[in-house]
């Protein structure tokens, strides 16, 4: 269940909120000596201010490669180069784009909730199987199922609070 929450947090960190964030570029891959690697393994990625990300490649030959990778990514960002430093200005989000991002974020949260409920279902099936094989008593089975429900509720509530925070971030202008 913890992995489901961590996965959701990781997925939501990729969603652009209109503010600069170094993790925004984590999934952008760059061609480096014949293999695809994330930008943060070929350059220093830093946040200059609320709207600007600066990227300083470790090798000058990587400047055009990184620039091309950012342009061809699904982020819709346009980098500008000043010598060896690439700057990416994160434009403000439109109202329509914010709403579509919120729908996408809600979908991701629902996938995580479903994953947690599936874990609960599998665990409850295991408890029933143990009861059937007489390895645990009926009271132990009920107690285990109640504990599993409490865990499920706790993690679903955590997902809801993460979702609420992300929605708030997205709607902040």
PDB file of C-alpha atoms in Angstrom:
ATOM      1  CA  UNK A   1       0.000   0.000   0.000  1.00  0.00           C
ATOM      2  CA  UNK A   2       2.916   2.314   0.797  1.00  0.00           C
ATOM      3  CA  UNK A   3       4.322   1.636  -2.672  1.00  0.00           C
ATOM      4  CA  UNK A   4       1.003   2.681  -4.231  1.00  0.00           C
ATOM      5  CA  UNK A   5       1.092   5.991  -2.359  1.00  0.00           C
ATOM      6  CA  UNK A   6       4.770   6.528  -3.258  1.00  0.00           C
ATOM      7  CA  UNK A   7       4.012   5.757  -6.895  1.00  0.00           C
ATOM      8  CA  UNK A   8       1.178   8.308  -6.887  1.00  0.00           C
ATOM      9  CA  UNK A   9       3.461  10.929  -5.332  1.00  0.00           C
ATOM     10  CA  UNK A  10       6.075  10.236  -8.011  1.00  0.00           C
ATOM     11  CA  UNK A  11       3.523  10.467 -10.830  1.00  0.00           C
ATOM     12  CA  UNK A  12       2.063  13.702  -9.482  1.00  0.00           C
ATOM     13  CA  UNK A  13       5.516  15.285  -9.204  1.00  0.00           C
ATOM     14  CA  UNK A  14       5.664  15.120 -13.000  1.00  0.00           C
ATOM     15  CA  UNK A  15       2.486  17.151 -13.389  1.00  0.00           C
ATOM     16  CA  UNK A  16       3.279  20.776 -14.106  1.00  0.00           C
ATOM     17  CA  UNK A  17       1.756  23.260 -11.649  1.00  0.00           C
ATOM     18  CA  UNK A  18       2.876  26.476 -13.320  1.00  0.00           C
ATOM     19  CA  UNK A  19       5.831  26.810 -10.961  1.00  0.00           C
ATOM     20  CA  UNK A  20       9.381  25.749 -11.726  1.00  0.00           C
ATOM     21  CA  UNK A  21      10.385  22.442 -10.177  1.00  0.00           C
ATOM     22  CA  UNK A  22      13.561  20.499 -10.924  1.00  0.00           C
ATOM     23  CA  UNK A  23      11.683  17.169 -10.842  1.00  0.00           C
ATOM     24  CA  UNK A  24       9.611  18.414 -13.792  1.00  0.00           C
ATOM     25  CA  UNK A  25      12.428  17.301 -16.121  1.00  0.00           C
ATOM     26  CA  UNK A  26      13.196  13.961 -14.402  1.00  0.00           C
ATOM     27  CA  UNK A  27      11.513  11.838 -17.058  1.00  0.00           C
ATOM     28  CA  UNK A  28      13.089  13.688 -20.022  1.00  0.00           C
ATOM     29  CA  UNK A  29      15.705  11.386 -21.548  1.00  0.00           C
ATOM     30  CA  UNK A  30      18.895  12.547 -23.297  1.00  0.00           C
ATOM     31  CA  UNK A  31      21.103  10.657 -25.761  1.00  0.00           C
ATOM     32  CA  UNK A  32      24.467  10.331 -23.963  1.00  0.00           C
ATOM     33  CA  UNK A  33      27.244   8.194 -25.468  1.00  0.00           C
ATOM     34  CA  UNK A  34      24.789   5.893 -27.207  1.00  0.00           C
ATOM     35  CA  UNK A  35      22.316   5.377 -24.370  1.00  0.00           C
ATOM     36  CA  UNK A  36      19.240   7.194 -23.093  1.00  0.00           C
ATOM     37  CA  UNK A  37      19.710   8.723 -19.628  1.00  0.00           C
ATOM     38  CA  UNK A  38      17.692  11.247 -17.574  1.00  0.00           C
ATOM     39  CA  UNK A  39      18.758  14.902 -17.819  1.00  0.00           C
ATOM     40  CA  UNK A  40      19.814  14.985 -14.170  1.00  0.00           C
ATOM     41  CA  UNK A  41      22.521  12.393 -14.976  1.00  0.00           C
ATOM     42  CA  UNK A  42      24.092  14.621 -17.644  1.00  0.00           C
ATOM     43  CA  UNK A  43      23.674  18.095 -16.163  1.00  0.00           C
ATOM     44  CA  UNK A  44      23.021  20.097 -13.038  1.00  0.00           C
ATOM     45  CA  UNK A  45      19.333  21.022 -12.855  1.00  0.00           C
ATOM     46  CA  UNK A  46      18.445  23.910 -10.539  1.00  0.00           C
ATOM     47  CA  UNK A  47      15.514  26.229  -9.924  1.00  0.00           C
ATOM     48  CA  UNK A  48      16.507  29.888 -10.382  1.00  0.00           C
ATOM     49  CA  UNK A  49      13.184  31.449  -9.429  1.00  0.00           C
ATOM     50  CA  UNK A  50       9.464  30.595  -9.386  1.00  0.00           C
ATOM     51  CA  UNK A  51       9.276  30.356 -13.189  1.00  0.00           C
ATOM     52  CA  UNK A  52      12.810  29.451 -14.334  1.00  0.00           C
ATOM     53  CA  UNK A  53      14.768  26.184 -14.338  1.00  0.00           C
ATOM     54  CA  UNK A  54      18.461  26.357 -15.243  1.00  0.00           C
ATOM     55  CA  UNK A  55      20.327  23.392 -16.682  1.00  0.00           C
ATOM     56  CA  UNK A  56      24.121  23.362 -16.779  1.00  0.00           C
ATOM     57  CA  UNK A  57      25.406  20.388 -18.828  1.00  0.00           C
ATOM     58  CA  UNK A  58      28.594  18.701 -17.670  1.00  0.00           C
ATOM     59  CA  UNK A  59      29.884  18.719 -21.253  1.00  0.00           C
ATOM     60  CA  UNK A  60      29.433  21.552 -23.773  1.00  0.00           C
ATOM     61  CA  UNK A  61      28.551  19.079 -26.526  1.00  0.00           C
ATOM     62  CA  UNK A  62      25.372  18.175 -24.597  1.00  0.00           C
ATOM     63  CA  UNK A  63      23.808  21.652 -24.819  1.00  0.00           C
ATOM     64  CA  UNK A  64      22.001  21.103 -28.166  1.00  0.00           C
ATOM     65  CA  UNK A  65      21.117  17.507 -27.259  1.00  0.00           C
ATOM     66  CA  UNK A  66      19.467  18.527 -23.982  1.00  0.00           C
ATOM     67  CA  UNK A  67      17.722  21.449 -25.680  1.00  0.00           C
ATOM     68  CA  UNK A  68      16.270  19.122 -28.324  1.00  0.00           C
ATOM     69  CA  UNK A  69      15.181  16.567 -25.700  1.00  0.00           C
ATOM     70  CA  UNK A  70      13.256  19.224 -23.750  1.00  0.00           C
ATOM     71  CA  UNK A  71      11.583  20.565 -26.900  1.00  0.00           C
ATOM     72  CA  UNK A  72      10.503  17.092 -28.022  1.00  0.00           C
ATOM     73  CA  UNK A  73       9.164  16.126 -24.565  1.00  0.00           C
ATOM     74  CA  UNK A  74       5.457  16.209 -23.745  1.00  0.00           C
ATOM     75  CA  UNK A  75       5.905  19.172 -21.389  1.00  0.00           C
ATOM     76  CA  UNK A  76       5.400  21.912 -23.970  1.00  0.00           C
ATOM     77  CA  UNK A  77       8.420  23.899 -22.776  1.00  0.00           C
ATOM     78  CA  UNK A  78      10.817  25.946 -24.913  1.00  0.00           C
ATOM     79  CA  UNK A  79      14.393  26.173 -23.618  1.00  0.00           C
ATOM     80  CA  UNK A  80      16.693  29.124 -24.343  1.00  0.00           C
ATOM     81  CA  UNK A  81      20.465  28.833 -24.370  1.00  0.00           C
ATOM     82  CA  UNK A  82      22.939  31.401 -23.104  1.00  0.00           C
ATOM     83  CA  UNK A  83      26.398  29.951 -23.691  1.00  0.00           C
ATOM     84  CA  UNK A  84      26.584  26.739 -21.714  1.00  0.00           C
ATOM     85  CA  UNK A  85      23.500  27.349 -19.552  1.00  0.00           C
ATOM     86  CA  UNK A  86      20.046  26.290 -20.738  1.00  0.00           C
ATOM     87  CA  UNK A  87      17.127  28.131 -19.176  1.00  0.00           C
ATOM     88  CA  UNK A  88      13.578  26.822 -19.273  1.00  0.00           C
ATOM     89  CA  UNK A  89      10.861  29.330 -18.477  1.00  0.00           C
ATOM     90  CA  UNK A  90       7.721  27.641 -17.184  1.00  0.00           C
ATOM     91  CA  UNK A  91       4.712  29.527 -18.594  1.00  0.00           C
ATOM     92  CA  UNK A  92       1.617  30.055 -16.450  1.00  0.00           C
ATOM     93  CA  UNK A  93      -1.153  27.534 -16.988  1.00  0.00           C
ATOM     94  CA  UNK A  94      -4.444  28.453 -18.631  1.00  0.00           C
ATOM     95  CA  UNK A  95      -7.705  27.729 -16.814  1.00  0.00           C
ATOM     96  CA  UNK A  96      -8.620  25.036 -19.342  1.00  0.00           C
ATOM     97  CA  UNK A  97      -5.240  23.321 -18.975  1.00  0.00           C
ATOM     98  CA  UNK A  98      -5.537  23.433 -15.160  1.00  0.00           C
ATOM     99  CA  UNK A  99      -8.902  21.678 -15.303  1.00  0.00           C
ATOM    100  CA  UNK A 100      -7.610  18.980 -17.653  1.00  0.00           C
ATOM    101  CA  UNK A 101      -4.593  18.436 -15.366  1.00  0.00           C
ATOM    102  CA  UNK A 102      -6.916  18.099 -12.372  1.00  0.00           C
ATOM    103  CA  UNK A 103      -8.952  15.456 -14.220  1.00  0.00           C
ATOM    104  CA  UNK A 104      -5.728  13.593 -15.005  1.00  0.00           C
ATOM    105  CA  UNK A 105      -4.540  13.864 -11.384  1.00  0.00           C
ATOM    106  CA  UNK A 106      -7.904  12.576 -10.118  1.00  0.00           C
ATOM    107  CA  UNK A 107      -7.585   9.604 -12.482  1.00  0.00           C
ATOM    108  CA  UNK A 108      -4.120   8.796 -11.114  1.00  0.00           C
ATOM    109  CA  UNK A 109      -5.449   9.018  -7.552  1.00  0.00           C
ATOM    110  CA  UNK A 110      -8.310   6.656  -8.414  1.00  0.00           C
ATOM    111  CA  UNK A 111      -5.828   4.139  -9.876  1.00  0.00           C
ATOM    112  CA  UNK A 112      -3.928   4.239  -6.583  1.00  0.00           C
ATOM    113  CA  UNK A 113      -7.134   3.755  -4.570  1.00  0.00           C
ATOM    114  CA  UNK A 114      -8.032   0.753  -6.727  1.00  0.00           C
ATOM    115  CA  UNK A 115      -4.539  -0.710  -6.238  1.00  0.00           C
ATOM    116  CA  UNK A 116      -4.916  -0.379  -2.457  1.00  0.00           C
ATOM    117  CA  UNK A 117      -8.362  -2.005  -2.520  1.00  0.00           C
ATOM    118  CA  UNK A 118      -6.935  -4.861  -4.594  1.00  0.00           C
ATOM    119  CA  UNK A 119      -4.248  -5.399  -1.966  1.00  0.00           C
ATOM    120  CA  UNK A 120      -6.970  -5.504   0.706  1.00  0.00           C
ATOM    121  CA  UNK A 121      -8.992  -8.007  -1.358  1.00  0.00           C
ATOM    122  CA  UNK A 122      -5.953 -10.269  -1.838  1.00  0.00           C
ATOM    123  CA  UNK A 123      -5.061 -10.105   1.862  1.00  0.00           C
ATOM    124  CA  UNK A 124      -8.645 -10.910   2.887  1.00  0.00           C
ATOM    125  CA  UNK A 125      -8.646 -13.869   0.497  1.00  0.00           C
ATOM    126  CA  UNK A 126      -5.422 -15.078   2.142  1.00  0.00           C
ATOM    127  CA  UNK A 127      -7.038 -14.763   5.587  1.00  0.00           C
ATOM    128  CA  UNK A 128     -10.049 -16.780   4.435  1.00  0.00           C
ATOM    129  CA  UNK A 129      -7.759 -19.422   2.959  1.00  0.00           C
ATOM    130  CA  UNK A 130      -5.858 -19.692   6.254  1.00  0.00           C
ATOM    131  CA  UNK A 131      -9.179 -20.022   8.091  1.00  0.00           C
ATOM    132  CA  UNK A 132     -10.295 -22.730   5.673  1.00  0.00           C
ATOM    133  CA  UNK A 133      -7.066 -24.648   6.281  1.00  0.00           C
ATOM    134  CA  UNK A 134      -7.605 -24.251  10.059  1.00  0.00           C
ATOM    135  CA  UNK A 135      -4.295 -22.373  10.496  1.00  0.00           C
ATOM    136  CA  UNK A 136      -6.049 -19.437  12.180  1.00  0.00           C
ATOM    137  CA  UNK A 137      -9.262 -19.155  14.172  1.00  0.00           C
ATOM    138  CA  UNK A 138     -12.379 -17.310  13.069  1.00  0.00           C
ATOM    139  CA  UNK A 139     -11.683 -14.545  15.604  1.00  0.00           C
ATOM    140  CA  UNK A 140      -8.148 -14.106  14.274  1.00  0.00           C
ATOM    141  CA  UNK A 141      -9.510 -13.934  10.730  1.00  0.00           C
ATOM    142  CA  UNK A 142     -12.049 -11.244  11.658  1.00  0.00           C
ATOM    143  CA  UNK A 143      -9.426  -9.304  13.587  1.00  0.00           C
ATOM    144  CA  UNK A 144      -6.992  -9.472  10.649  1.00  0.00           C
ATOM    145  CA  UNK A 145      -9.685  -8.337   8.201  1.00  0.00           C
ATOM    146  CA  UNK A 146     -10.602  -5.432  10.499  1.00  0.00           C
ATOM    147  CA  UNK A 147      -6.938  -4.402  10.727  1.00  0.00           C
ATOM    148  CA  UNK A 148      -6.633  -4.656   6.936  1.00  0.00           C
ATOM    149  CA  UNK A 149      -9.677  -2.387   6.576  1.00  0.00           C
ATOM    150  CA  UNK A 150      -8.135   0.157   8.952  1.00  0.00           C
ATOM    151  CA  UNK A 151      -4.918   0.142   6.907  1.00  0.00           C
ATOM    152  CA  UNK A 152      -6.900   0.513   3.695  1.00  0.00           C
ATOM    153  CA  UNK A 153      -8.831   3.480   5.105  1.00  0.00           C
ATOM    154  CA  UNK A 154      -5.609   5.086   6.322  1.00  0.00           C
ATOM    155  CA  UNK A 155      -3.887   4.826   2.931  1.00  0.00           C
ATOM    156  CA  UNK A 156      -6.962   5.952   0.978  1.00  0.00           C
ATOM    157  CA  UNK A 157      -7.165   8.985   3.264  1.00  0.00           C
ATOM    158  CA  UNK A 158      -3.475   9.692   2.587  1.00  0.00           C
ATOM    159  CA  UNK A 159      -4.141   9.522  -1.164  1.00  0.00           C
ATOM    160  CA  UNK A 160      -7.081  11.911  -0.766  1.00  0.00           C
ATOM    161  CA  UNK A 161      -4.922  14.436   1.097  1.00  0.00           C
ATOM    162  CA  UNK A 162      -2.161  14.191  -1.556  1.00  0.00           C
ATOM    163  CA  UNK A 163      -4.796  14.723  -4.261  1.00  0.00           C
ATOM    164  CA  UNK A 164      -6.292  17.692  -2.415  1.00  0.00           C
ATOM    165  CA  UNK A 165      -2.844  19.307  -2.073  1.00  0.00           C
ATOM    166  CA  UNK A 166      -2.043  18.777  -5.762  1.00  0.00           C
ATOM    167  CA  UNK A 167      -5.408  20.239  -6.818  1.00  0.00           C
ATOM    168  CA  UNK A 168      -4.734  23.251  -4.628  1.00  0.00           C
ATOM    169  CA  UNK A 169      -1.281  23.655  -6.239  1.00  0.00           C
ATOM    170  CA  UNK A 170      -2.792  23.396  -9.722  1.00  0.00           C
ATOM    171  CA  UNK A 171      -5.496  25.978  -9.064  1.00  0.00           C
ATOM    172  CA  UNK A 172      -3.076  28.500  -7.500  1.00  0.00           C
ATOM    173  CA  UNK A 173      -2.419  31.200 -10.067  1.00  0.00           C
TER     174      UNK A 173
END
